[in-house]
Coordinates of N, CA and C in Angstrom, one line a residue:
M1 N -38.3 -31.4 -14.1 CA -39.0 -30.7 -13.0 C -39.2 -31.7 -11.9
R2 N -38.8 -31.2 -10.7 CA -39.0 -32.1 -9.5 C -40.4 -31.8 -8.9
F3 N -41.1 -32.9 -8.5 CA -42.4 -32.7 -7.9 C -42.3 -33.3 -6.5
L4 N -43.2 -32.8 -5.7 CA -43.2 -33.3 -4.3 C -44.1 -34.5 -4.2
Y5 N -43.6 -35.6 -3.7 CA -44.4 -36.8 -3.5 C -44.4 -37.0 -1.9
T6 N -45.6 -37.4 -1.5 CA -45.8 -37.5 0.0 C -46.0 -38.9 0.5
T7 N -45.2 -39.3 1.4 CA -45.4 -40.5 2.2 C -45.6 -40.2 3.6
M8 N -46.6 -40.8 4.3 CA -46.8 -40.5 5.7 C -46.9 -41.9 6.4
L9 N -46.3 -41.9 7.6 CA -46.4 -43.1 8.4 C -47.2 -42.7 9.7
L10 N -48.3 -43.4 9.9 CA -49.1 -43.2 11.0 C -49.0 -44.4 12.0
L11 N -48.8 -44.1 13.3 CA -48.7 -45.2 14.3 C -49.7 -44.8 15.4
Y12 N -50.6 -45.7 15.7 CA -51.6 -45.4 16.8 C -52.0 -46.7 17.4
A13 N -53.0 -46.5 18.4 CA -53.6 -47.7 19.1 C -52.5 -48.5 19.8
L14 N -51.6 -47.9 20.5 CA -50.7 -48.6 21.3 C -51.5 -49.4 22.4
A15 N -51.0 -50.6 22.7 CA -51.7 -51.5 23.7 C -51.7 -50.8 25.0
S16 N -52.8 -51.0 25.7 CA -52.9 -50.3 27.0 C -51.8 -50.8 28.0
H17 N -51.5 -50.0 28.9 CA -50.5 -50.3 29.9 C -49.1 -50.6 29.3
A18 N -48.8 -49.8 28.2 CA -47.5 -50.0 27.5 C -46.4 -49.6 28.5
Q19 N -45.3 -50.3 28.4 CA -44.2 -50.0 29.2 C -43.3 -49.0 28.5
D20 N -42.4 -48.3 29.3 CA -41.5 -47.4 28.7 C -40.5 -48.2 27.7
G21 N -40.2 -47.5 26.6 CA -39.3 -48.1 25.7 C -39.0 -47.2 24.5
T22 N -38.3 -47.6 23.6 CA -37.9 -46.8 22.4 C -38.3 -47.5 21.1
L23 N -39.1 -46.8 20.3 CA -39.4 -47.3 19.0 C -39.0 -46.3 17.9
K24 N -38.2 -46.7 17.0 CA -37.6 -45.7 16.0 C -38.3 -46.0 14.7
V25 N -39.0 -44.9 14.2 CA -39.7 -45.0 13.0 C -39.3 -43.9 12.0
A26 N -39.5 -44.1 10.7 CA -39.1 -43.1 9.7 C -39.8 -43.4 8.4
T27 N -39.8 -42.3 7.6 CA -40.3 -42.5 6.2 C -39.1 -42.1 5.3
Y28 N -39.1 -42.7 4.1 CA -38.0 -42.5 3.2 C -38.5 -42.6 1.7
N29 N -38.3 -41.6 0.9 CA -38.6 -41.6 -0.5 C -37.4 -42.1 -1.3
V30 N -37.5 -43.2 -1.9 CA -36.3 -43.8 -2.6 C -36.1 -43.1 -4.0
D31 N -37.2 -42.5 -4.5 CA -37.1 -41.9 -5.9 C -36.7 -43.0 -6.9
G32 N -37.4 -44.1 -6.9 CA -37.0 -45.2 -7.7 C -37.6 -45.3 -9.1
L33 N -38.1 -44.2 -9.7 CA -38.5 -44.2 -11.1 C -37.3 -44.5 -12.0
P34 N -37.5 -45.2 -13.1 CA -36.4 -45.5 -14.0 C -35.8 -44.3 -14.5
Q35 N -34.5 -44.3 -14.8 CA -33.8 -43.1 -15.3 C -34.2 -42.9 -16.8
Q36 N -34.5 -44.1 -17.5 CA -35.0 -44.0 -18.9 C -36.0 -45.0 -19.1
L37 N -37.0 -44.7 -20.0 CA -37.9 -45.7 -20.5 C -38.0 -45.5 -22.1
L38 N -37.8 -46.6 -22.8 CA -37.8 -46.6 -24.2 C -36.8 -45.6 -24.8
N39 N -35.6 -45.5 -24.1 CA -34.6 -44.5 -24.5 C -35.0 -43.1 -24.3
L40 N -36.0 -42.8 -23.6 CA -36.4 -41.5 -23.2 C -36.1 -41.2 -21.8
P41 N -35.5 -40.0 -21.5 CA -35.2 -39.6 -20.1 C -36.4 -39.5 -19.3
I42 N -36.5 -40.2 -18.2 CA -37.6 -40.1 -17.3 C -37.2 -39.5 -15.9
N43 N -36.1 -40.0 -15.4 CA -35.7 -39.5 -14.1 C -34.2 -39.5 -14.0
A44 N -33.6 -38.7 -14.8 CA -32.2 -38.6 -15.0 C -31.5 -38.3 -13.7
E45 N -32.1 -37.6 -12.8 CA -31.5 -37.2 -11.5 C -31.7 -38.2 -10.4
G46 N -32.5 -39.3 -10.7 CA -32.7 -40.3 -9.7 C -31.5 -41.1 -9.3
P47 N -31.6 -41.8 -8.3 CA -30.4 -42.5 -7.7 C -29.9 -43.7 -8.6
G48 N -30.8 -44.3 -9.4 CA -30.4 -45.4 -10.2 C -30.0 -46.6 -9.4
V49 N -29.3 -47.6 -10.0 CA -29.0 -48.8 -9.4 C -28.0 -48.5 -8.2
E50 N -26.9 -47.9 -8.5 CA -25.8 -47.7 -7.6 C -26.3 -46.8 -6.4
G51 N -27.0 -45.8 -6.7 CA -27.5 -44.9 -5.6 C -28.5 -45.6 -4.7
T52 N -29.3 -46.5 -5.3 CA -30.3 -47.2 -4.5 C -29.6 -48.2 -3.6
L53 N -28.6 -48.9 -4.1 CA -27.8 -49.8 -3.2 C -27.2 -49.0 -2.0
Q54 N -26.7 -47.8 -2.3 CA -26.2 -47.0 -1.1 C -27.3 -46.6 -0.2
I55 N -28.5 -46.3 -0.7 CA -29.6 -46.0 0.2 C -30.0 -47.2 1.1
G56 N -30.0 -48.3 0.4 CA -30.3 -49.5 1.2 C -29.3 -49.8 2.3
E57 N -28.0 -49.6 2.0 CA -26.9 -49.8 3.0 C -27.1 -48.8 4.2
R58 N -27.5 -47.6 3.9 CA -27.6 -46.6 4.9 C -28.9 -46.9 5.8
L59 N -30.0 -47.3 5.1 CA -31.1 -47.7 5.9 C -30.9 -48.9 6.8
E60 N -30.1 -49.9 6.2 CA -29.7 -51.1 7.0 C -29.0 -50.7 8.3
A61 N -28.1 -49.6 8.2 CA -27.3 -49.2 9.3 C -28.0 -48.2 10.2
S62 N -29.2 -47.8 9.8 CA -29.9 -46.7 10.5 C -30.4 -47.1 12.0
G63 N -30.7 -48.3 12.2 CA -31.3 -48.7 13.5 C -32.8 -48.4 13.6
W64 N -33.4 -47.9 12.6 CA -34.9 -47.7 12.6 C -35.6 -49.0 12.7
D65 N -36.6 -49.1 13.5 CA -37.4 -50.3 13.6 C -38.5 -50.5 12.5
I66 N -39.1 -49.4 12.2 CA -40.2 -49.4 11.1 C -39.9 -48.3 10.1
I67 N -39.9 -48.6 8.9 CA -39.6 -47.6 7.8 C -40.8 -47.7 6.8
G68 N -41.4 -46.5 6.6 CA -42.4 -46.4 5.5 C -41.7 -46.0 4.3
L69 N -41.5 -46.9 3.3 CA -40.8 -46.6 2.1 C -41.7 -46.1 1.0
N70 N -41.2 -45.2 0.2 CA -42.0 -44.6 -0.9 C -41.3 -44.7 -2.2
E71 N -41.9 -45.2 -3.2 CA -41.4 -45.1 -4.6 C -40.1 -45.8 -4.8
D72 N -40.0 -47.0 -4.3 CA -38.8 -47.8 -4.7 C -38.9 -48.3 -6.1
F73 N -40.2 -48.5 -6.6 CA -40.5 -48.8 -8.0 C -39.5 -49.7 -8.7
N74 N -38.7 -49.2 -9.6 CA -37.8 -50.1 -10.4 C -36.5 -50.6 -9.7
Y75 N -36.3 -50.1 -8.5 CA -35.1 -50.5 -7.8 C -35.4 -51.2 -6.5
H76 N -36.5 -51.8 -6.5 CA -36.9 -52.5 -5.3 C -35.9 -53.6 -4.9
D77 N -35.5 -54.4 -5.9 CA -34.6 -55.5 -5.7 C -33.3 -55.0 -5.1
Q78 N -32.7 -53.9 -5.7 CA -31.5 -53.4 -5.2 C -31.6 -52.9 -3.8
L79 N -32.7 -52.3 -3.5 CA -32.9 -51.7 -2.1 C -33.0 -52.9 -1.1
T80 N -33.8 -53.9 -1.4 CA -34.1 -54.9 -0.4 C -32.9 -55.8 -0.2
S81 N -32.1 -55.9 -1.3 CA -30.9 -56.8 -1.2 C -29.9 -56.4 -0.2
T82 N -29.9 -55.1 0.1 CA -28.9 -54.6 1.1 C -29.5 -54.4 2.5
M83 N -30.8 -54.6 2.6 CA -31.5 -54.4 3.9 C -31.8 -55.8 4.5
T84 N -30.7 -56.5 4.8 CA -30.9 -57.9 5.3 C -31.5 -58.0 6.7
S85 N -31.5 -56.9 7.4 CA -32.1 -57.0 8.8 C -33.6 -56.7 8.8
Y86 N -34.2 -56.5 7.6 CA -35.6 -56.1 7.5 C -36.4 -57.1 6.7
N87 N -37.7 -57.1 7.1 CA -38.7 -57.8 6.3 C -39.6 -56.8 5.6
F88 N -40.1 -57.2 4.4 CA -40.9 -56.4 3.6 C -42.2 -57.0 3.3
Q89 N -43.2 -56.1 2.9 CA -44.5 -56.6 2.6 C -44.7 -56.6 1.1
T90 N -46.0 -56.5 0.6 CA -46.3 -56.7 -0.8 C -45.7 -55.7 -1.7
F91 N -45.0 -56.1 -2.7 CA -44.4 -55.2 -3.7 C -45.4 -55.1 -4.9
K92 N -45.8 -53.9 -5.2 CA -46.8 -53.7 -6.2 C -46.3 -53.4 -7.6
G93 N -45.0 -53.5 -7.8 CA -44.5 -53.5 -9.2 C -43.8 -52.3 -9.6
R94 N -43.2 -52.5 -10.8 CA -42.3 -51.5 -11.4 C -43.1 -50.6 -12.4
V95 N -42.4 -49.5 -12.8 CA -43.0 -48.6 -13.8 C -42.3 -49.0 -15.2
T96 N -43.1 -49.5 -16.1 CA -42.6 -50.0 -17.4 C -43.3 -49.2 -18.5
A97 N -42.8 -49.5 -19.7 CA -43.4 -48.8 -20.9 C -43.4 -49.8 -22.1
S98 N -44.4 -49.7 -22.9 CA -44.6 -50.4 -24.1 C -45.5 -49.6 -25.0
L99 N -45.6 -50.0 -26.3 CA -46.5 -49.3 -27.2 C -47.9 -49.2 -26.7
G100 N -48.4 -50.4 -26.1 CA -49.8 -50.4 -25.6 C -49.9 -49.5 -24.4
I101 N -48.9 -49.5 -23.6 CA -49.0 -48.6 -22.4 C -49.0 -47.1 -22.8
I102 N -48.2 -46.8 -23.8 CA -48.1 -45.4 -24.3 C -49.4 -45.0 -24.9
V103 N -50.1 -45.9 -25.6 CA -51.4 -45.6 -26.2 C -52.4 -45.4 -25.1
G104 N -52.3 -46.2 -24.1 CA -53.2 -46.1 -22.9 C -53.0 -44.8 -22.2
I105 N -51.8 -44.4 -22.0 CA -51.5 -43.1 -21.4 C -52.0 -41.9 -22.1
L106 N -51.8 -41.9 -23.5 CA -52.3 -40.8 -24.3 C -53.8 -40.8 -24.3
A107 N -54.5 -42.0 -24.1 CA -55.9 -42.0 -24.1 C -56.4 -41.8 -22.7
K108 N -55.5 -41.6 -21.7 CA -55.8 -41.4 -20.3 C -56.7 -42.6 -19.7
T109 N -56.4 -43.8 -20.2 CA -57.1 -45.0 -19.6 C -56.1 -45.9 -18.8
Y110 N -54.8 -45.7 -19.0 CA -53.9 -46.6 -18.3 C -53.5 -46.1 -16.9
R111 N -53.5 -47.1 -16.0 CA -53.0 -46.8 -14.6 C -52.0 -47.9 -14.2
C112 N -50.8 -47.5 -13.8 CA -49.8 -48.5 -13.3 C -50.3 -49.1 -12.0
E113 N -50.2 -50.4 -11.9 CA -50.6 -51.1 -10.7 C -49.9 -50.6 -9.4
A114 N -48.7 -50.1 -9.6 CA -47.8 -49.7 -8.4 C -48.5 -48.6 -7.6
D115 N -48.5 -48.8 -6.3 CA -49.0 -47.7 -5.4 C -47.8 -46.9 -4.8
G116 N -46.6 -47.4 -5.1 CA -45.5 -46.6 -4.6 C -45.2 -46.8 -3.1
L117 N -45.8 -47.8 -2.5 CA -45.6 -48.0 -1.0 C -45.0 -49.3 -0.7
E118 N -44.3 -49.3 0.4 CA -43.7 -50.5 1.0 C -43.4 -50.3 2.4
L119 N -43.5 -51.3 3.2 CA -43.2 -51.3 4.7 C -42.0 -52.2 5.0
A120 N -41.0 -51.6 5.7 CA -39.9 -52.4 6.1 C -39.9 -52.4 7.6
T121 N -39.7 -53.6 8.2 CA -39.7 -53.8 9.7 C -38.5 -54.6 10.0
R122 N -37.9 -54.3 11.1 CA -36.7 -55.0 11.6 C -37.1 -56.4 12.0
N123 N -36.2 -57.4 11.8 CA -36.4 -58.7 12.2 C -36.8 -58.8 13.6
G124 N -37.8 -59.6 13.9 CA -38.3 -59.7 15.3 C -39.6 -59.0 15.5
I125 N -40.0 -58.2 14.5 CA -41.3 -57.5 14.4 C -42.2 -58.3 13.5
T126 N -43.4 -58.6 13.9 CA -44.3 -59.4 13.2 C -45.4 -58.4 12.5
V127 N -45.6 -58.6 11.2 CA -46.6 -57.8 10.5 C -47.7 -58.7 9.9
E128 N -48.9 -58.3 10.2 CA -50.1 -59.1 9.8 C -51.2 -58.2 9.2
N129 N -52.1 -58.8 8.6 CA -53.4 -58.1 8.2 C -53.2 -56.9 7.3
E130 N -52.2 -57.1 6.3 CA -52.0 -56.0 5.4 C -53.3 -55.8 4.5
R131 N -53.7 -54.5 4.4 CA -54.8 -54.1 3.6 C -54.3 -53.0 2.6
I132 N -54.5 -53.2 1.4 CA -54.1 -52.2 0.3 C -55.3 -51.5 -0.2
M133 N -55.4 -50.2 0.1 CA -56.6 -49.4 -0.2 C -56.2 -48.3 -1.2
A134 N -57.0 -48.2 -2.3 CA -56.8 -47.2 -3.3 C -57.6 -46.0 -2.9
W135 N -57.1 -44.8 -3.2 CA -57.9 -43.6 -3.0 C -59.1 -43.6 -3.9
K136 N -60.2 -43.0 -3.4 CA -61.4 -42.8 -4.2 C -61.0 -41.7 -5.3
P137 N -61.8 -41.7 -6.4 CA -61.4 -40.8 -7.5 C -61.1 -39.4 -7.2
E138 N -61.9 -38.8 -6.3 CA -61.7 -37.4 -6.0 C -60.5 -37.1 -5.1
A139 N -59.8 -38.2 -4.6 CA -58.7 -38.0 -3.8 C -57.4 -37.9 -4.5
V140 N -57.4 -38.0 -5.8 CA -56.2 -37.7 -6.7 C -56.6 -36.8 -7.8
H141 N -55.6 -36.0 -8.2 CA -55.9 -35.0 -9.3 C -54.7 -34.9 -10.2
G142 N -54.9 -35.0 -11.5 CA -53.8 -34.9 -12.5 C -53.5 -36.2 -13.1
Y143 N -53.3 -36.2 -14.4 CA -52.9 -37.4 -15.1 C -51.6 -37.1 -15.9
L144 N -51.7 -36.3 -16.9 CA -50.5 -35.9 -17.6 C -50.1 -34.5 -17.2
D145 N -50.6 -34.0 -16.1 CA -50.2 -32.7 -15.5 C -50.4 -32.8 -14.0
N146 N -50.1 -31.8 -13.3 CA -50.3 -31.7 -11.8 C -49.7 -32.9 -11.1
A147 N -48.4 -33.2 -11.5 CA -47.6 -34.3 -10.8 C -48.1 -35.7 -11.2
N148 N -49.0 -35.8 -12.1 CA -49.3 -37.1 -12.7 C -49.8 -38.1 -11.7
D149 N -50.6 -37.7 -10.7 CA -51.0 -38.5 -9.6 C -51.8 -39.8 -10.1
S150 N -52.6 -39.6 -11.1 CA -53.5 -40.7 -11.5 C -52.8 -41.7 -12.4
L151 N -51.5 -41.5 -12.7 CA -50.8 -42.5 -13.5 C -50.6 -43.8 -12.7
T152 N -50.5 -43.7 -11.4 CA -50.4 -44.9 -10.6 C -51.6 -45.0 -9.6
K153 N -51.7 -46.2 -9.1 CA -52.9 -46.4 -8.2 C -52.5 -46.1 -6.7
K154 N -52.4 -44.8 -6.5 CA -52.0 -44.3 -5.2 C -53.1 -44.6 -4.2
G155 N -52.7 -44.7 -2.9 CA -53.6 -45.0 -1.9 C -52.9 -45.1 -0.5
F156 N -53.4 -46.0 0.3 CA -52.7 -46.2 1.6 C -52.8 -47.7 2.0
R157 N -51.9 -48.1 2.9 CA -51.9 -49.5 3.4 C -52.0 -49.5 4.9
Y158 N -52.7 -50.5 5.4 CA -52.9 -50.7 6.8 C -52.2 -52.0 7.2
F159 N -51.6 -52.1 8.4 CA -51.0 -53.3 8.9 C -51.2 -53.3 10.5
T160 N -51.2 -54.6 11.0 CA -51.2 -54.8 12.4 C -49.7 -55.3 12.7
V161 N -49.1 -54.6 13.6 CA -47.7 -54.8 13.9 C -47.5 -55.2 15.3
T162 N -46.8 -56.3 15.5 CA -46.5 -56.8 16.9 C -45.0 -56.6 17.2
L163 N -44.7 -55.9 18.2 CA -43.4 -55.6 18.5 C -42.7 -56.7 19.3
P164 N -41.4 -56.7 19.4 CA -40.8 -57.9 20.1 C -41.2 -58.0 21.6
D165 N -41.7 -56.9 22.2 CA -42.2 -57.1 23.6 C -43.7 -57.4 23.6
N166 N -44.3 -57.8 22.4 CA -45.7 -58.3 22.3 C -46.7 -57.2 22.3
H167 N -46.3 -55.9 22.4 CA -47.2 -54.8 22.2 C -47.6 -54.7 20.8
V168 N -48.9 -54.4 20.5 CA -49.5 -54.4 19.2 C -49.8 -53.0 18.8
I169 N -49.4 -52.5 17.6 CA -49.8 -51.2 17.1 C -50.4 -51.3 15.7
D170 N -51.1 -50.4 15.3 CA -51.6 -50.3 14.0 C -50.7 -49.3 13.2
V171 N -50.4 -49.7 12.0 CA -49.5 -48.8 11.2 C -50.2 -48.6 9.8
I172 N -50.2 -47.3 9.4 CA -50.7 -46.9 8.1 C -49.7 -46.1 7.4
I173 N -49.4 -46.5 6.1 CA -48.5 -45.7 5.3 C -49.4 -45.2 4.1
L174 N -49.1 -44.0 3.6 CA -49.9 -43.5 2.5 C -49.1 -42.8 1.5
H175 N -49.7 -42.7 0.3 CA -49.1 -42.0 -0.8 C -50.1 -41.0 -1.3
A176 N -50.0 -39.7 -1.0 CA -51.0 -38.7 -1.2 C -50.8 -38.0 -2.5
D177 N -51.9 -37.3 -3.0 CA -51.8 -36.5 -4.1 C -50.7 -35.5 -4.0
A178 N -50.0 -35.2 -5.1 CA -48.8 -34.3 -5.0 C -48.9 -33.3 -6.1
S179 N -48.3 -32.1 -5.9 CA -48.2 -31.1 -7.0 C -47.2 -30.1 -6.5
S180 N -46.4 -29.5 -7.4 CA -45.5 -28.5 -7.0 C -46.2 -27.1 -7.0
T181 N -47.4 -27.1 -7.4 CA -48.2 -25.8 -7.4 C -49.1 -25.9 -6.2
W182 N -48.7 -25.3 -5.1 CA -49.4 -25.5 -3.8 C -50.7 -24.7 -3.8
D183 N -50.9 -23.7 -4.6 CA -52.1 -22.9 -4.6 C -53.1 -23.5 -5.6
A184 N -52.8 -24.7 -6.2 CA -53.8 -25.3 -7.1 C -54.9 -25.9 -6.3
I185 N -56.1 -25.3 -6.4 CA -57.3 -25.7 -5.6 C -57.6 -27.2 -5.8
D186 N -57.5 -27.7 -7.0 CA -57.9 -29.1 -7.2 C -57.0 -30.1 -6.5
D187 N -55.7 -29.8 -6.4 CA -54.8 -30.6 -5.6 C -55.1 -30.5 -4.1
L188 N -55.4 -29.3 -3.6 CA -55.8 -29.2 -2.2 C -57.0 -29.9 -1.9
L189 N -58.0 -29.9 -2.8 CA -59.2 -30.6 -2.5 C -59.0 -32.1 -2.6
A190 N -58.1 -32.5 -3.4 CA -57.8 -34.0 -3.5 C -57.2 -34.5 -2.2
R191 N -56.3 -33.7 -1.7 CA -55.6 -34.1 -0.4 C -56.6 -34.1 0.7
E192 N -57.5 -33.1 0.7 CA -58.6 -33.1 1.7 C -59.5 -34.3 1.6
A193 N -59.8 -34.7 0.4 CA -60.6 -35.9 0.2 C -59.9 -37.2 0.7
A194 N -58.6 -37.2 0.5 CA -57.8 -38.4 0.9 C -57.8 -38.4 2.5
M195 N -57.7 -37.3 3.1 CA -57.7 -37.3 4.6 C -59.0 -37.7 5.1
E196 N -60.1 -37.3 4.5 CA -61.4 -37.7 4.9 C -61.6 -39.2 4.7
Q197 N -61.1 -39.8 3.6 CA -61.2 -41.2 3.4 C -60.4 -42.0 4.4
L198 N -59.2 -41.5 4.8 CA -58.4 -42.1 5.8 C -59.0 -42.0 7.2
Y199 N -59.6 -40.9 7.5 CA -60.3 -40.8 8.7 C -61.5 -41.8 8.8
D200 N -62.3 -41.9 7.8 CA -63.4 -42.8 7.8 C -62.9 -44.2 7.9
F201 N -61.8 -44.6 7.3 CA -61.2 -45.9 7.5 C -60.8 -46.2 8.9
I202 N -60.1 -45.3 9.5 CA -59.7 -45.5 10.9 C -60.9 -45.6 11.9
V203 N -61.8 -44.6 11.7 CA -63.0 -44.6 12.7 C -63.9 -45.8 12.4
G204 N -64.2 -46.0 11.1 CA -65.2 -47.0 10.8 C -64.8 -48.4 10.8
E205 N -63.6 -48.7 10.1 CA -63.2 -50.0 9.9 C -62.2 -50.6 10.9
I206 N -61.4 -49.7 11.5 CA -60.5 -50.2 12.5 C -61.1 -50.1 13.9
N207 N -61.6 -49.0 14.2 CA -62.1 -48.8 15.6 C -63.6 -49.3 15.7
G208 N -64.2 -49.5 14.6 CA -65.6 -50.0 14.6 C -66.6 -49.0 15.0

């Protein structure tokens, strides 16, 4: 079953007196869950190694200045190896399995460290002040159901980005609660809580 996973790229706080110009931004879901774990099918329809290499090649040729990447997970190395014109930020890890992890999942105590987020910026763009923020508990819903949101440490990341013309912008990428059941009230409430947390972060911690 396919689920909807959400990545959002927010750009704001352009420097005053900004000059005319073009900034190309995009978001892209790599769908990088492993195709198998412990010989069990996990993401058989995913791009795998070869597909991820092709994704990287197309992103490399895209001309986009800033890309909010989502869920490169187990194919991060293949993706970045082909995007030689880009710089990347903190990689939070792959999705793996072991007997201990399986026990933790069944007990609903295990959470993968990966947040499913990555920022790619063209060479010549400077990225600083990365902050990795997890959603508060009420901003995600579902563990072994409702798109399995709590299996990973979903949240958002903040960056200060300096463009080649020295204008500075704030960039936020996020990985929101997901579900294929859009009328599920718990998922809707979780996404609402996430937006409230993001609003509080922007107003309180960035703008002061």
